[in-house]
Amino acid sequence: MIDEDANLQKGTKVLTKPKTNQTPEEFLLCKERELGRTISPRFRNFFYRELKAKGNSIEDVWRIINHGL
């Protein structure tokens, strides 16, 4: 608890668990709000294709696409 308070005082971002029943569209809308910019239709289509092809979670596909893992 003390570590959490110290992190909040330093102004670090608190990570929350992703919603388990979140649709891919809702996920991308949340990412748009976090990033402060619009996600292009081309990227959306690529994201959906990768999500279907890989069968991973939405968060995993997002990390793979954005970080090239």
PDB file of C-alpha atoms in Angstrom:
ATOM      1  CA  MET A   1       0.000   0.000   0.000  1.00  0.00           C
ATOM      2  CA  ILE A   2       2.840   2.392   0.775  1.00  0.00           C
ATOM      3  CA  ASP A   3       4.423   1.735  -2.638  1.00  0.00           C
ATOM      4  CA  GLU A   4       1.123   2.477  -4.375  1.00  0.00           C
ATOM      5  CA  ASP A   5       0.798   5.773  -2.497  1.00  0.00           C
ATOM      6  CA  ALA A   6       4.374   6.711  -3.376  1.00  0.00           C
ATOM      7  CA  ASN A   7       3.735   5.974  -7.050  1.00  0.00           C
ATOM      8  CA  LEU A   8       0.589   8.086  -7.049  1.00  0.00           C
ATOM      9  CA  GLN A   9       2.419  10.971  -5.420  1.00  0.00           C
ATOM     10  CA  LYS A  10       5.175  10.828  -8.048  1.00  0.00           C
ATOM     11  CA  GLY A  11       2.540  11.189 -10.760  1.00  0.00           C
ATOM     12  CA  THR A  12       3.083   7.832 -12.401  1.00  0.00           C
ATOM     13  CA  LYS A  13       0.313   6.362 -14.473  1.00  0.00           C
ATOM     14  CA  VAL A  14      -1.664   3.625 -12.769  1.00  0.00           C
ATOM     15  CA  LEU A  15      -2.320   0.688 -15.053  1.00  0.00           C
ATOM     16  CA  THR A  16      -5.730  -0.896 -14.903  1.00  0.00           C
ATOM     17  CA  LYS A  17      -6.735  -4.368 -15.948  1.00  0.00           C
ATOM     18  CA  PRO A  18      -8.360  -4.534 -19.384  1.00  0.00           C
ATOM     19  CA  LYS A  19     -12.067  -5.260 -19.485  1.00  0.00           C
ATOM     20  CA  THR A  20     -12.611  -8.915 -20.268  1.00  0.00           C
ATOM     21  CA  ASN A  21     -15.839  -8.376 -22.195  1.00  0.00           C
ATOM     22  CA  GLN A  22     -14.540  -5.457 -24.255  1.00  0.00           C
ATOM     23  CA  THR A  23     -15.040  -5.641 -28.020  1.00  0.00           C
ATOM     24  CA  PRO A  24     -12.160  -4.835 -30.391  1.00  0.00           C
ATOM     25  CA  GLU A  25     -13.961  -1.645 -31.427  1.00  0.00           C
ATOM     26  CA  GLU A  26     -14.351  -0.522 -27.803  1.00  0.00           C
ATOM     27  CA  PHE A  27     -10.690  -1.318 -27.193  1.00  0.00           C
ATOM     28  CA  LEU A  28      -9.597   0.846 -30.129  1.00  0.00           C
ATOM     29  CA  LEU A  29     -11.854   3.696 -28.999  1.00  0.00           C
ATOM     30  CA  CYS A  30     -10.230   3.573 -25.555  1.00  0.00           C
ATOM     31  CA  LYS A  31      -6.789   3.633 -27.175  1.00  0.00           C
ATOM     32  CA  GLU A  32      -7.815   6.675 -29.220  1.00  0.00           C
ATOM     33  CA  ARG A  33      -8.753   8.482 -26.008  1.00  0.00           C
ATOM     34  CA  GLU A  34      -5.502   7.439 -24.311  1.00  0.00           C
ATOM     35  CA  LEU A  35      -3.349   8.495 -27.256  1.00  0.00           C
ATOM     36  CA  GLY A  36      -5.312  11.635 -28.046  1.00  0.00           C
ATOM     37  CA  ARG A  37      -5.437  10.902 -31.765  1.00  0.00           C
ATOM     38  CA  THR A  38      -7.598   9.056 -34.264  1.00  0.00           C
ATOM     39  CA  ILE A  39      -6.705   5.521 -35.318  1.00  0.00           C
ATOM     40  CA  SER A  40      -6.842   5.287 -39.096  1.00  0.00           C
ATOM     41  CA  PRO A  41      -9.253   2.941 -40.901  1.00  0.00           C
ATOM     42  CA  ARG A  42      -6.244   1.219 -42.483  1.00  0.00           C
ATOM     43  CA  PHE A  43      -4.745   0.459 -39.059  1.00  0.00           C
ATOM     44  CA  ARG A  44      -8.146  -0.684 -37.758  1.00  0.00           C
ATOM     45  CA  ASN A  45      -8.493  -3.175 -40.621  1.00  0.00           C
ATOM     46  CA  PHE A  46      -4.955  -4.436 -40.047  1.00  0.00           C
ATOM     47  CA  PHE A  47      -5.671  -4.782 -36.313  1.00  0.00           C
ATOM     48  CA  TYR A  48      -8.851  -6.801 -36.992  1.00  0.00           C
ATOM     49  CA  ARG A  49      -7.037  -9.076 -39.483  1.00  0.00           C
ATOM     50  CA  GLU A  50      -4.230  -9.736 -37.012  1.00  0.00           C
ATOM     51  CA  LEU A  51      -6.723 -10.374 -34.228  1.00  0.00           C
ATOM     52  CA  LYS A  52      -8.477 -13.031 -36.326  1.00  0.00           C
ATOM     53  CA  ALA A  53      -5.257 -14.590 -37.632  1.00  0.00           C
ATOM     54  CA  LYS A  54      -3.339 -14.783 -34.364  1.00  0.00           C
ATOM     55  CA  GLY A  55      -6.183 -15.695 -32.026  1.00  0.00           C
ATOM     56  CA  ASN A  56      -4.469 -13.844 -29.178  1.00  0.00           C
ATOM     57  CA  SER A  57      -6.097 -11.432 -26.779  1.00  0.00           C
ATOM     58  CA  ILE A  58      -6.834  -7.893 -27.929  1.00  0.00           C
ATOM     59  CA  GLU A  59      -4.106  -6.482 -25.668  1.00  0.00           C
ATOM     60  CA  ASP A  60      -1.520  -8.979 -27.001  1.00  0.00           C
ATOM     61  CA  VAL A  61      -2.302  -8.119 -30.623  1.00  0.00           C
ATOM     62  CA  TRP A  62      -2.043  -4.398 -29.798  1.00  0.00           C
ATOM     63  CA  ARG A  63       1.412  -4.934 -28.248  1.00  0.00           C
ATOM     64  CA  ILE A  64       2.599  -7.065 -31.176  1.00  0.00           C
ATOM     65  CA  ILE A  65       1.530  -4.503 -33.765  1.00  0.00           C
ATOM     66  CA  ASN A  66       2.843  -1.456 -31.903  1.00  0.00           C
ATOM     67  CA  HIS A  67       6.102  -2.874 -30.639  1.00  0.00           C
ATOM     68  CA  GLY A  68       6.978  -5.255 -33.460  1.00  0.00           C
ATOM     69  CA  LEU A  69       7.419  -8.255 -31.175  1.00  0.00           C
TER      70      LEU A  69
END
